[in-house]
mmCIF file with all atom_site columns, C-alpha atoms in Angstrom:
data_model
loop_
_atom_site.group_PDB
_atom_site.id
_atom_site.type_symbol
_atom_site.label_atom_id
_atom_site.label_alt_id
_atom_site.label_comp_id
_atom_site.label_asym_id
_atom_site.label_entity_id
_atom_site.label_seq_id
_atom_site.pdbx_PDB_ins_code
_atom_site.Cartn_x
_atom_site.Cartn_y
_atom_site.Cartn_z
_atom_site.occupancy
_atom_site.B_iso_or_equiv
_atom_site.pdbx_formal_charge
_atom_site.auth_seq_id
_atom_site.auth_comp_id
_atom_site.auth_asym_id
_atom_site.auth_atom_id
_atom_site.pdbx_PDB_model_num
ATOM 1   C CA . LEU A 1 1   ? 0.000   0.000   0.000  1.00 48.00 ? 87  LEU A CA 1
ATOM 2   C CA . ASP A 1 2   ? 1.017   3.607   -0.421 1.00 40.00 ? 88  ASP A CA 1
ATOM 3   C CA . PRO A 1 3   ? 3.560   4.543   2.323  1.00 38.00 ? 89  PRO A CA 1
ATOM 4   C CA . ALA A 1 4   ? 2.239   8.120   2.316  1.00 37.00 ? 90  ALA A CA 1
ATOM 5   C CA . ARG A 1 5   ? -1.109  6.896   3.585  1.00 42.00 ? 91  ARG A CA 1
ATOM 6   C CA . PRO A 1 6   ? -1.575  6.939   7.367  1.00 44.00 ? 92  PRO A CA 1
ATOM 7   C CA . HIS A 1 7   ? -2.503  3.247   7.494  1.00 43.00 ? 93  HIS A CA 1
ATOM 8   C CA . ALA A 1 8   ? 0.721   2.065   5.875  1.00 44.00 ? 94  ALA A CA 1
ATOM 9   C CA . GLY A 1 9   ? 3.235   3.887   8.082  1.00 42.00 ? 95  GLY A CA 1
ATOM 10  C CA . ALA A 1 10  ? 6.936   4.257   7.484  1.00 43.00 ? 96  ALA A CA 1
ATOM 11  C CA . GLU A 1 11  ? 9.046   1.204   6.880  1.00 51.00 ? 97  GLU A CA 1
ATOM 12  C CA . GLU A 1 12  ? 10.457  -0.060  10.126 1.00 54.00 ? 98  GLU A CA 1
ATOM 13  C CA . PRO A 1 13  ? 13.471  -2.309  10.517 1.00 56.00 ? 99  PRO A CA 1
ATOM 14  C CA . MET A 1 14  ? 12.593  -5.910  11.258 1.00 57.00 ? 100 MET A CA 1
ATOM 15  C CA . THR A 1 15  ? 12.949  -6.865  14.902 1.00 55.00 ? 101 THR A CA 1
ATOM 16  C CA . ALA A 1 16  ? 16.121  -8.738  15.845 1.00 64.00 ? 102 ALA A CA 1
ATOM 17  C CA . HIS A 1 17  ? 15.640  -12.268 17.130 1.00 70.00 ? 103 HIS A CA 1
ATOM 18  C CA . PRO A 1 18  ? 14.310  -13.328 19.460 1.00 83.00 ? 104 PRO A CA 1
ATOM 19  C CA . ALA A 1 19  ? 11.182  -11.265 19.078 1.00 94.00 ? 105 ALA A CA 1
ATOM 20  C CA . ARG A 1 20  ? 7.840   -11.554 20.813 1.00 97.00 ? 106 ARG A CA 1
ATOM 21  C CA . TRP A 1 21  ? 4.745   -11.985 18.630 1.00 98.00 ? 107 TRP A CA 1
ATOM 22  C CA . CYS A 1 22  ? 1.041   -11.884 19.344 1.00 98.00 ? 108 CYS A CA 1
ATOM 23  C CA . ILE A 1 23  ? -1.175  -13.186 16.550 1.00 98.00 ? 109 ILE A CA 1
ATOM 24  C CA . VAL A 1 24  ? -4.940  -12.665 16.537 1.00 98.00 ? 110 VAL A CA 1
ATOM 25  C CA . THR A 1 25  ? -6.761  -15.018 14.215 1.00 98.00 ? 111 THR A CA 1
ATOM 26  C CA . CYS A 1 26  ? -10.324 -15.971 13.354 1.00 97.00 ? 112 CYS A CA 1
ATOM 27  C CA . GLU A 1 27  ? -9.412  -19.669 13.132 1.00 96.00 ? 113 GLU A CA 1
ATOM 28  C CA . TYR A 1 28  ? -6.683  -21.951 14.390 1.00 97.00 ? 114 TYR A CA 1
ATOM 29  C CA . PRO A 1 29  ? -6.451  -25.756 14.389 1.00 97.00 ? 115 PRO A CA 1
ATOM 30  C CA . PRO A 1 30  ? -8.499  -27.806 15.023 1.00 96.00 ? 116 PRO A CA 1
ATOM 31  C CA . HIS A 1 31  ? -10.545 -25.398 12.859 1.00 94.00 ? 117 HIS A CA 1
ATOM 32  C CA . THR A 1 32  ? -9.989  -26.257 9.227  1.00 92.00 ? 118 THR A CA 1
ATOM 33  C CA . GLY A 1 33  ? -9.292  -23.695 6.563  1.00 92.00 ? 119 GLY A CA 1
ATOM 34  C CA . GLY A 1 34  ? -6.624  -21.658 4.874  1.00 94.00 ? 120 GLY A CA 1
ATOM 35  C CA . VAL A 1 35  ? -6.327  -19.005 7.590  1.00 96.00 ? 121 VAL A CA 1
ATOM 36  C CA . SER A 1 36  ? -6.085  -21.727 10.242 1.00 97.00 ? 122 SER A CA 1
ATOM 37  C CA . ASP A 1 37  ? -3.302  -23.509 8.356  1.00 96.00 ? 123 ASP A CA 1
ATOM 38  C CA . HIS A 1 38  ? -1.527  -20.252 7.526  1.00 96.00 ? 124 HIS A CA 1
ATOM 39  C CA . THR A 1 39  ? -1.592  -19.069 11.125 1.00 97.00 ? 125 THR A CA 1
ATOM 40  C CA . ARG A 1 40  ? -0.268  -22.352 12.487 1.00 97.00 ? 126 ARG A CA 1
ATOM 41  C CA . ALA A 1 41  ? 2.515   -22.498 9.859  1.00 97.00 ? 127 ALA A CA 1
ATOM 42  C CA . LEU A 1 42  ? 3.483   -18.878 10.502 1.00 97.00 ? 128 LEU A CA 1
ATOM 43  C CA . ALA A 1 43  ? 3.429   -19.234 14.296 1.00 98.00 ? 129 ALA A CA 1
ATOM 44  C CA . GLY A 1 44  ? 5.476   -22.445 14.046 1.00 98.00 ? 130 GLY A CA 1
ATOM 45  C CA . ALA A 1 45  ? 8.068   -20.832 11.753 1.00 97.00 ? 131 ALA A CA 1
ATOM 46  C CA . LEU A 1 46  ? 8.442   -17.820 14.047 1.00 97.00 ? 132 LEU A CA 1
ATOM 47  C CA . ALA A 1 47  ? 8.835   -20.080 17.079 1.00 97.00 ? 133 ALA A CA 1
ATOM 48  C CA . ALA A 1 48  ? 11.344  -22.275 15.212 1.00 97.00 ? 134 ALA A CA 1
ATOM 49  C CA . ALA A 1 49  ? 13.378  -19.109 14.523 1.00 96.00 ? 135 ALA A CA 1
ATOM 50  C CA . GLY A 1 50  ? 13.548  -18.518 18.287 1.00 96.00 ? 136 GLY A CA 1
ATOM 51  C CA . ASP A 1 51  ? 10.699  -16.045 18.695 1.00 97.00 ? 137 ASP A CA 1
ATOM 52  C CA . SER A 1 52  ? 8.068   -16.184 21.421 1.00 97.00 ? 138 SER A CA 1
ATOM 53  C CA . VAL A 1 53  ? 4.583   -16.547 19.922 1.00 98.00 ? 139 VAL A CA 1
ATOM 54  C CA . ASP A 1 54  ? 1.146   -16.127 21.490 1.00 98.00 ? 140 ASP A CA 1
ATOM 55  C CA . VAL A 1 55  ? -1.952  -16.843 19.412 1.00 98.00 ? 141 VAL A CA 1
ATOM 56  C CA . TRP A 1 56  ? -5.443  -15.625 20.336 1.00 98.00 ? 142 TRP A CA 1
ATOM 57  C CA . CYS A 1 57  ? -8.318  -17.484 18.677 1.00 98.00 ? 143 CYS A CA 1
ATOM 58  C CA . PRO A 1 58  ? -11.959 -18.486 19.145 1.00 97.00 ? 144 PRO A CA 1
ATOM 59  C CA . PRO A 1 59  ? -12.942 -21.797 20.719 1.00 96.00 ? 145 PRO A CA 1
ATOM 60  C CA . ALA A 1 60  ? -13.125 -24.937 18.588 1.00 94.00 ? 146 ALA A CA 1
ATOM 61  C CA . LYS A 1 61  ? -14.220 -28.497 19.154 1.00 94.00 ? 147 LYS A CA 1
ATOM 62  C CA . GLY A 1 62  ? -11.273 -30.784 19.514 1.00 94.00 ? 148 GLY A CA 1
ATOM 63  C CA . GLU A 1 63  ? -7.737  -30.634 20.760 1.00 95.00 ? 149 GLU A CA 1
ATOM 64  C CA . ILE A 1 64  ? -5.483  -27.730 19.786 1.00 96.00 ? 150 ILE A CA 1
ATOM 65  C CA . PRO A 1 65  ? -2.326  -29.268 18.327 1.00 95.00 ? 151 PRO A CA 1
ATOM 66  C CA . ALA A 1 66  ? 0.818   -28.467 20.264 1.00 95.00 ? 152 ALA A CA 1
ATOM 67  C CA . THR A 1 67  ? 3.436   -26.424 18.447 1.00 96.00 ? 153 THR A CA 1
ATOM 68  C CA . PRO A 1 68  ? 6.753   -25.950 20.273 1.00 96.00 ? 154 PRO A CA 1
ATOM 69  C CA . GLY A 1 69  ? 7.221   -22.304 21.286 1.00 96.00 ? 155 GLY A CA 1
ATOM 70  C CA . VAL A 1 70  ? 3.609   -21.316 20.557 1.00 98.00 ? 156 VAL A CA 1
ATOM 71  C CA . THR A 1 71  ? 1.119   -20.526 23.327 1.00 98.00 ? 157 THR A CA 1
ATOM 72  C CA . VAL A 1 72  ? -2.521  -20.572 22.243 1.00 98.00 ? 158 VAL A CA 1
ATOM 73  C CA . HIS A 1 73  ? -5.082  -18.484 24.159 1.00 98.00 ? 159 HIS A CA 1
ATOM 74  C CA . VAL A 1 74  ? -8.681  -19.483 23.502 1.00 98.00 ? 160 VAL A CA 1
ATOM 75  C CA . LEU A 1 75  ? -11.250 -16.713 23.794 1.00 98.00 ? 161 LEU A CA 1
ATOM 76  C CA . PRO A 1 76  ? -14.511 -17.337 25.680 1.00 97.00 ? 162 PRO A CA 1
ATOM 77  C CA . SER A 1 77  ? -16.581 -17.000 22.483 1.00 97.00 ? 163 SER A CA 1
ATOM 78  C CA . HIS A 1 78  ? -16.312 -16.347 18.769 1.00 96.00 ? 164 HIS A CA 1
ATOM 79  C CA . PHE A 1 79  ? -15.467 -12.642 19.162 1.00 97.00 ? 165 PHE A CA 1
ATOM 80  C CA . GLY A 1 80  ? -18.615 -11.727 21.079 1.00 97.00 ? 166 GLY A CA 1
ATOM 81  C CA . LEU A 1 81  ? -18.562 -8.722  23.439 1.00 97.00 ? 167 LEU A CA 1
ATOM 82  C CA . GLY A 1 82  ? -17.091 -10.708 26.352 1.00 97.00 ? 168 GLY A CA 1
ATOM 83  C CA . ALA A 1 83  ? -14.360 -12.138 24.131 1.00 98.00 ? 169 ALA A CA 1
ATOM 84  C CA . LEU A 1 84  ? -13.601 -8.690  22.723 1.00 98.00 ? 170 LEU A CA 1
ATOM 85  C CA . ARG A 1 85  ? -13.217 -7.315  26.257 1.00 98.00 ? 171 ARG A CA 1
ATOM 86  C CA . VAL A 1 86  ? -10.792 -10.135 27.137 1.00 98.00 ? 172 VAL A CA 1
ATOM 87  C CA . LEU A 1 87  ? -8.882  -9.600  23.900 1.00 98.00 ? 173 LEU A CA 1
ATOM 88  C CA . ALA A 1 88  ? -8.740  -5.808  24.279 1.00 98.00 ? 174 ALA A CA 1
ATOM 89  C CA . ARG A 1 89  ? -7.356  -6.135  27.809 1.00 98.00 ? 175 ARG A CA 1
ATOM 90  C CA . ALA A 1 90  ? -4.723  -8.635  26.663 1.00 98.00 ? 176 ALA A CA 1
ATOM 91  C CA . LEU A 1 91  ? -3.653  -6.571  23.657 1.00 98.00 ? 177 LEU A CA 1
ATOM 92  C CA . ARG A 1 92  ? -3.398  -3.346  25.633 1.00 96.00 ? 178 ARG A CA 1
ATOM 93  C CA . ALA A 1 93  ? -1.248  -5.133  28.240 1.00 97.00 ? 179 ALA A CA 1
ATOM 94  C CA . LEU A 1 94  ? 1.303   -6.331  25.675 1.00 97.00 ? 180 LEU A CA 1
ATOM 95  C CA . PRO A 1 95  ? 4.821   -4.985  26.076 1.00 96.00 ? 181 PRO A CA 1
ATOM 96  C CA . ALA A 1 96  ? 5.556   -2.229  23.540 1.00 94.00 ? 182 ALA A CA 1
ATOM 97  C CA . ASP A 1 97  ? 8.117   -4.361  21.719 1.00 95.00 ? 183 ASP A CA 1
ATOM 98  C CA . THR A 1 98  ? 5.608   -7.153  21.006 1.00 97.00 ? 184 THR A CA 1
ATOM 99  C CA . ARG A 1 99  ? 4.740   -7.383  17.325 1.00 97.00 ? 185 ARG A CA 1
ATOM 100 C CA . LEU A 1 100 ? 0.999   -7.707  16.968 1.00 98.00 ? 186 LEU A CA 1
ATOM 101 C CA . LEU A 1 101 ? -0.282  -9.393  13.808 1.00 98.00 ? 187 LEU A CA 1
ATOM 102 C CA . VAL A 1 102 ? -3.984  -9.657  12.976 1.00 98.00 ? 188 VAL A CA 1
ATOM 103 C CA . GLN A 1 103 ? -5.172  -12.190 10.395 1.00 98.00 ? 189 GLN A CA 1
ATOM 104 C CA . TYR A 1 104 ? -8.050  -10.265 8.790  1.00 97.00 ? 190 TYR A CA 1
ATOM 105 C CA . VAL A 1 105 ? -11.094 -11.870 7.184  1.00 96.00 ? 191 VAL A CA 1
ATOM 106 C CA . PRO A 1 106 ? -14.243 -9.747  7.689  1.00 95.00 ? 192 PRO A CA 1
ATOM 107 C CA . THR A 1 107 ? -16.651 -12.677 7.329  1.00 93.00 ? 193 THR A CA 1
ATOM 108 C CA . ALA A 1 108 ? -14.861 -14.844 9.897  1.00 94.00 ? 194 ALA A CA 1
ATOM 109 C CA . TYR A 1 109 ? -15.043 -12.827 13.126 1.00 95.00 ? 195 TYR A CA 1
ATOM 110 C CA . GLY A 1 110 ? -18.578 -13.740 14.098 1.00 92.00 ? 196 GLY A CA 1
ATOM 111 C CA . TRP A 1 111 ? -21.598 -11.451 14.435 1.00 91.00 ? 197 TRP A CA 1
ATOM 112 C CA . ARG A 1 112 ? -23.064 -12.851 11.209 1.00 87.00 ? 198 ARG A CA 1
ATOM 113 C CA . MET A 1 113 ? -20.087 -11.501 9.265  1.00 91.00 ? 199 MET A CA 1
ATOM 114 C CA . LEU A 1 114 ? -20.637 -7.941  10.554 1.00 95.00 ? 200 LEU A CA 1
ATOM 115 C CA . ASN A 1 115 ? -18.377 -7.597  13.582 1.00 96.00 ? 201 ASN A CA 1
ATOM 116 C CA . VAL A 1 116 ? -17.946 -3.829  13.579 1.00 97.00 ? 202 VAL A CA 1
ATOM 117 C CA . PRO A 1 117 ? -16.937 -3.877  17.296 1.00 98.00 ? 203 PRO A CA 1
ATOM 118 C CA . PHE A 1 118 ? -13.923 -6.054  16.363 1.00 98.00 ? 204 PHE A CA 1
ATOM 119 C CA . ALA A 1 119 ? -12.919 -3.584  13.622 1.00 97.00 ? 205 ALA A CA 1
ATOM 120 C CA . TRP A 1 120 ? -13.405 -0.738  16.119 1.00 98.00 ? 206 TRP A CA 1
ATOM 121 C CA . LEU A 1 121 ? -11.093 -2.541  18.564 1.00 98.00 ? 207 LEU A CA 1
ATOM 122 C CA . LEU A 1 122 ? -8.429  -2.655  15.838 1.00 98.00 ? 208 LEU A CA 1
ATOM 123 C CA . PHE A 1 123 ? -8.927  1.040   15.104 1.00 98.00 ? 209 PHE A CA 1
ATOM 124 C CA . SER A 1 124 ? -8.587  1.804   18.819 1.00 97.00 ? 210 SER A CA 1
ATOM 125 C CA . LEU A 1 125 ? -5.108  0.227   18.733 1.00 97.00 ? 211 LEU A CA 1
ATOM 126 C CA . ARG A 1 126 ? -3.813  2.772   16.182 1.00 95.00 ? 212 ARG A CA 1
ATOM 127 C CA . ARG A 1 127 ? -1.454  4.435   18.665 1.00 95.00 ? 213 ARG A CA 1
ATOM 128 C CA . ARG A 1 128 ? -0.004  1.076   19.618 1.00 94.00 ? 214 ARG A CA 1
ATOM 129 C CA . GLY A 1 129 ? 0.022   -0.104  16.038 1.00 92.00 ? 215 GLY A CA 1
ATOM 130 C CA . PHE A 1 130 ? -0.138  -3.591  14.633 1.00 97.00 ? 216 PHE A CA 1
ATOM 131 C CA . GLU A 1 131 ? 0.387   -5.446  11.393 1.00 98.00 ? 217 GLU A CA 1
ATOM 132 C CA . LEU A 1 132 ? -2.680  -6.486  9.421  1.00 98.00 ? 218 LEU A CA 1
ATOM 133 C CA . TYR A 1 133 ? -2.633  -9.502  7.108  1.00 97.00 ? 219 TYR A CA 1
ATOM 134 C CA . VAL A 1 134 ? -5.640  -9.134  4.806  1.00 97.00 ? 220 VAL A CA 1
ATOM 135 C CA . HIS A 1 135 ? -6.902  -12.463 3.491  1.00 95.00 ? 221 HIS A CA 1
ATOM 136 C CA . GLU A 1 136 ? -10.151 -10.885 2.223  1.00 93.00 ? 222 GLU A CA 1
ATOM 137 C CA . VAL A 1 137 ? -11.328 -7.266  2.111  1.00 94.00 ? 223 VAL A CA 1
ATOM 138 C CA . ALA A 1 138 ? -15.103 -7.208  1.710  1.00 92.00 ? 224 ALA A CA 1
ATOM 139 C CA . MET A 1 139 ? -18.035 -8.751  -0.055 1.00 91.00 ? 225 MET A CA 1
ATOM 140 C CA . PRO A 1 140 ? -18.494 -6.909  -3.343 1.00 91.00 ? 226 PRO A CA 1
ATOM 141 C CA . VAL A 1 141 ? -21.283 -4.364  -3.747 1.00 94.00 ? 227 VAL A CA 1
ATOM 142 C CA . ARG A 1 142 ? -22.977 -4.823  -7.121 1.00 95.00 ? 228 ARG A CA 1
ATOM 143 C CA . ARG A 1 143 ? -26.122 -3.981  -9.057 1.00 96.00 ? 229 ARG A CA 1
ATOM 144 C CA . GLY A 1 144 ? -28.534 -6.875  -9.228 1.00 96.00 ? 230 GLY A CA 1
ATOM 145 C CA . GLN A 1 145 ? -27.224 -8.423  -6.035 1.00 95.00 ? 231 GLN A CA 1
ATOM 146 C CA . SER A 1 146 ? -29.443 -8.892  -2.997 1.00 96.00 ? 232 SER A CA 1
ATOM 147 C CA . LEU A 1 147 ? -29.892 -5.998  -0.597 1.00 96.00 ? 233 LEU A CA 1
ATOM 148 C CA . ARG A 1 148 ? -28.479 -8.198  2.180  1.00 94.00 ? 234 ARG A CA 1
ATOM 149 C CA . ARG A 1 149 ? -25.223 -8.910  0.284  1.00 94.00 ? 235 ARG A CA 1
ATOM 150 C CA . ASN A 1 150 ? -24.803 -5.238  -0.668 1.00 96.00 ? 236 ASN A CA 1
ATOM 151 C CA . PHE A 1 151 ? -25.435 -4.194  2.934  1.00 96.00 ? 237 PHE A CA 1
ATOM 152 C CA . ALA A 1 152 ? -22.788 -6.677  4.121  1.00 95.00 ? 238 ALA A CA 1
ATOM 153 C CA . GLY A 1 153 ? -20.385 -5.347  1.483  1.00 95.00 ? 239 GLY A CA 1
ATOM 154 C CA . ARG A 1 154 ? -20.878 -1.772  2.703  1.00 96.00 ? 240 ARG A CA 1
ATOM 155 C CA . VAL A 1 155 ? -20.378 -2.783  6.339  1.00 96.00 ? 241 VAL A CA 1
ATOM 156 C CA . HIS A 1 156 ? -17.253 -4.739  5.366  1.00 96.00 ? 242 HIS A CA 1
ATOM 157 C CA . GLY A 1 157 ? -15.949 -1.584  3.681  1.00 95.00 ? 243 GLY A CA 1
ATOM 158 C CA . VAL A 1 158 ? -16.338 0.329   6.944  1.00 96.00 ? 244 VAL A CA 1
ATOM 159 C CA . MET A 1 159 ? -14.682 -2.516  8.844  1.00 96.00 ? 245 MET A CA 1
ATOM 160 C CA . ALA A 1 160 ? -11.733 -2.579  6.412  1.00 96.00 ? 246 ALA A CA 1
ATOM 161 C CA . TRP A 1 161 ? -11.348 1.194   6.743  1.00 96.00 ? 247 TRP A CA 1
ATOM 162 C CA . LEU A 1 162 ? -11.261 0.944   10.543 1.00 97.00 ? 248 LEU A CA 1
ATOM 163 C CA . ALA A 1 163 ? -8.854  -2.006  10.548 1.00 96.00 ? 249 ALA A CA 1
ATOM 164 C CA . THR A 1 164 ? -6.394  -0.537  8.051  1.00 96.00 ? 250 THR A CA 1
ATOM 165 C CA . ARG A 1 165 ? -6.363  2.858   9.777  1.00 95.00 ? 251 ARG A CA 1
ATOM 166 C CA . GLY A 1 166 ? -5.235  1.180   12.981 1.00 92.00 ? 252 GLY A CA 1
ATOM 167 C CA . ALA A 1 167 ? -2.442  -0.767  11.291 1.00 97.00 ? 253 ALA A CA 1
ATOM 168 C CA . ARG A 1 168 ? 1.186   0.291   10.909 1.00 96.00 ? 254 ARG A CA 1
ATOM 169 C CA . ARG A 1 169 ? 1.713   -2.150  8.084  1.00 96.00 ? 255 ARG A CA 1
ATOM 170 C CA . VAL A 1 170 ? -0.789  -3.923  5.833  1.00 96.00 ? 256 VAL A CA 1
ATOM 171 C CA . TYR A 1 171 ? -0.055  -7.152  3.971  1.00 96.00 ? 257 TYR A CA 1
ATOM 172 C CA . VAL A 1 172 ? -2.394  -8.559  1.326  1.00 96.00 ? 258 VAL A CA 1
ATOM 173 C CA . THR A 1 173 ? -2.764  -12.098 -0.010 1.00 94.00 ? 259 THR A CA 1
ATOM 174 C CA . ILE A 1 174 ? -3.474  -10.982 -3.583 1.00 92.00 ? 260 ILE A CA 1
ATOM 175 C CA . PRO A 1 175 ? -2.757  -7.720  -5.481 1.00 93.00 ? 261 PRO A CA 1
ATOM 176 C CA . GLU A 1 176 ? -6.493  -7.026  -5.980 1.00 90.00 ? 262 GLU A CA 1
ATOM 177 C CA . TRP A 1 177 ? -6.858  -6.339  -2.258 1.00 91.00 ? 263 TRP A CA 1
ATOM 178 C CA . THR A 1 178 ? -4.430  -3.410  -2.516 1.00 91.00 ? 264 THR A CA 1
ATOM 179 C CA . ARG A 1 179 ? -6.660  -1.797  -5.133 1.00 89.00 ? 265 ARG A CA 1
ATOM 180 C CA . ARG A 1 180 ? -9.797  -2.458  -3.100 1.00 88.00 ? 266 ARG A CA 1
ATOM 181 C CA . LEU A 1 181 ? -8.241  -1.052  0.082  1.00 89.00 ? 267 LEU A CA 1
ATOM 182 C CA . ASP A 1 182 ? -7.094  2.098   -1.717 1.00 83.00 ? 268 ASP A CA 1
#
């Protein structure tokens, strides 16, 4: 994204090892899915490099697989108000040198795909800063599409705006997301 934009921030040198990471994700094993697999692989690679890694995720049925060097914190719900309060407290208590990474998928944070309070939490962290990994931006808004889908697309746009404005650095999974975020 454009470094002149407030959501991109200036390039910062990478942290020397060992670093401390906190990853917030919408899914983690035993959940199945690309974000779940990506988060586990990323957390495992960071831990294997000597970093300390904490992952915050929603509850899932089944056993969370152990990954050496990774501590998984399970929220009390799928990003409901109580879980957001727990998460906000934990994120605000992080040491300043902890790198915070949020795996962003607007449809995956509960609230029937419209979790504006979660996006607001991210925006509220703008002074602290975090890194945002955008797997999806928003449902498209199109003519001829149902009112419900277009409404969700508009809300997702607001959520993406809030989330990216809180981030120091934004990563995208595909180039199209850069265009959509701009």
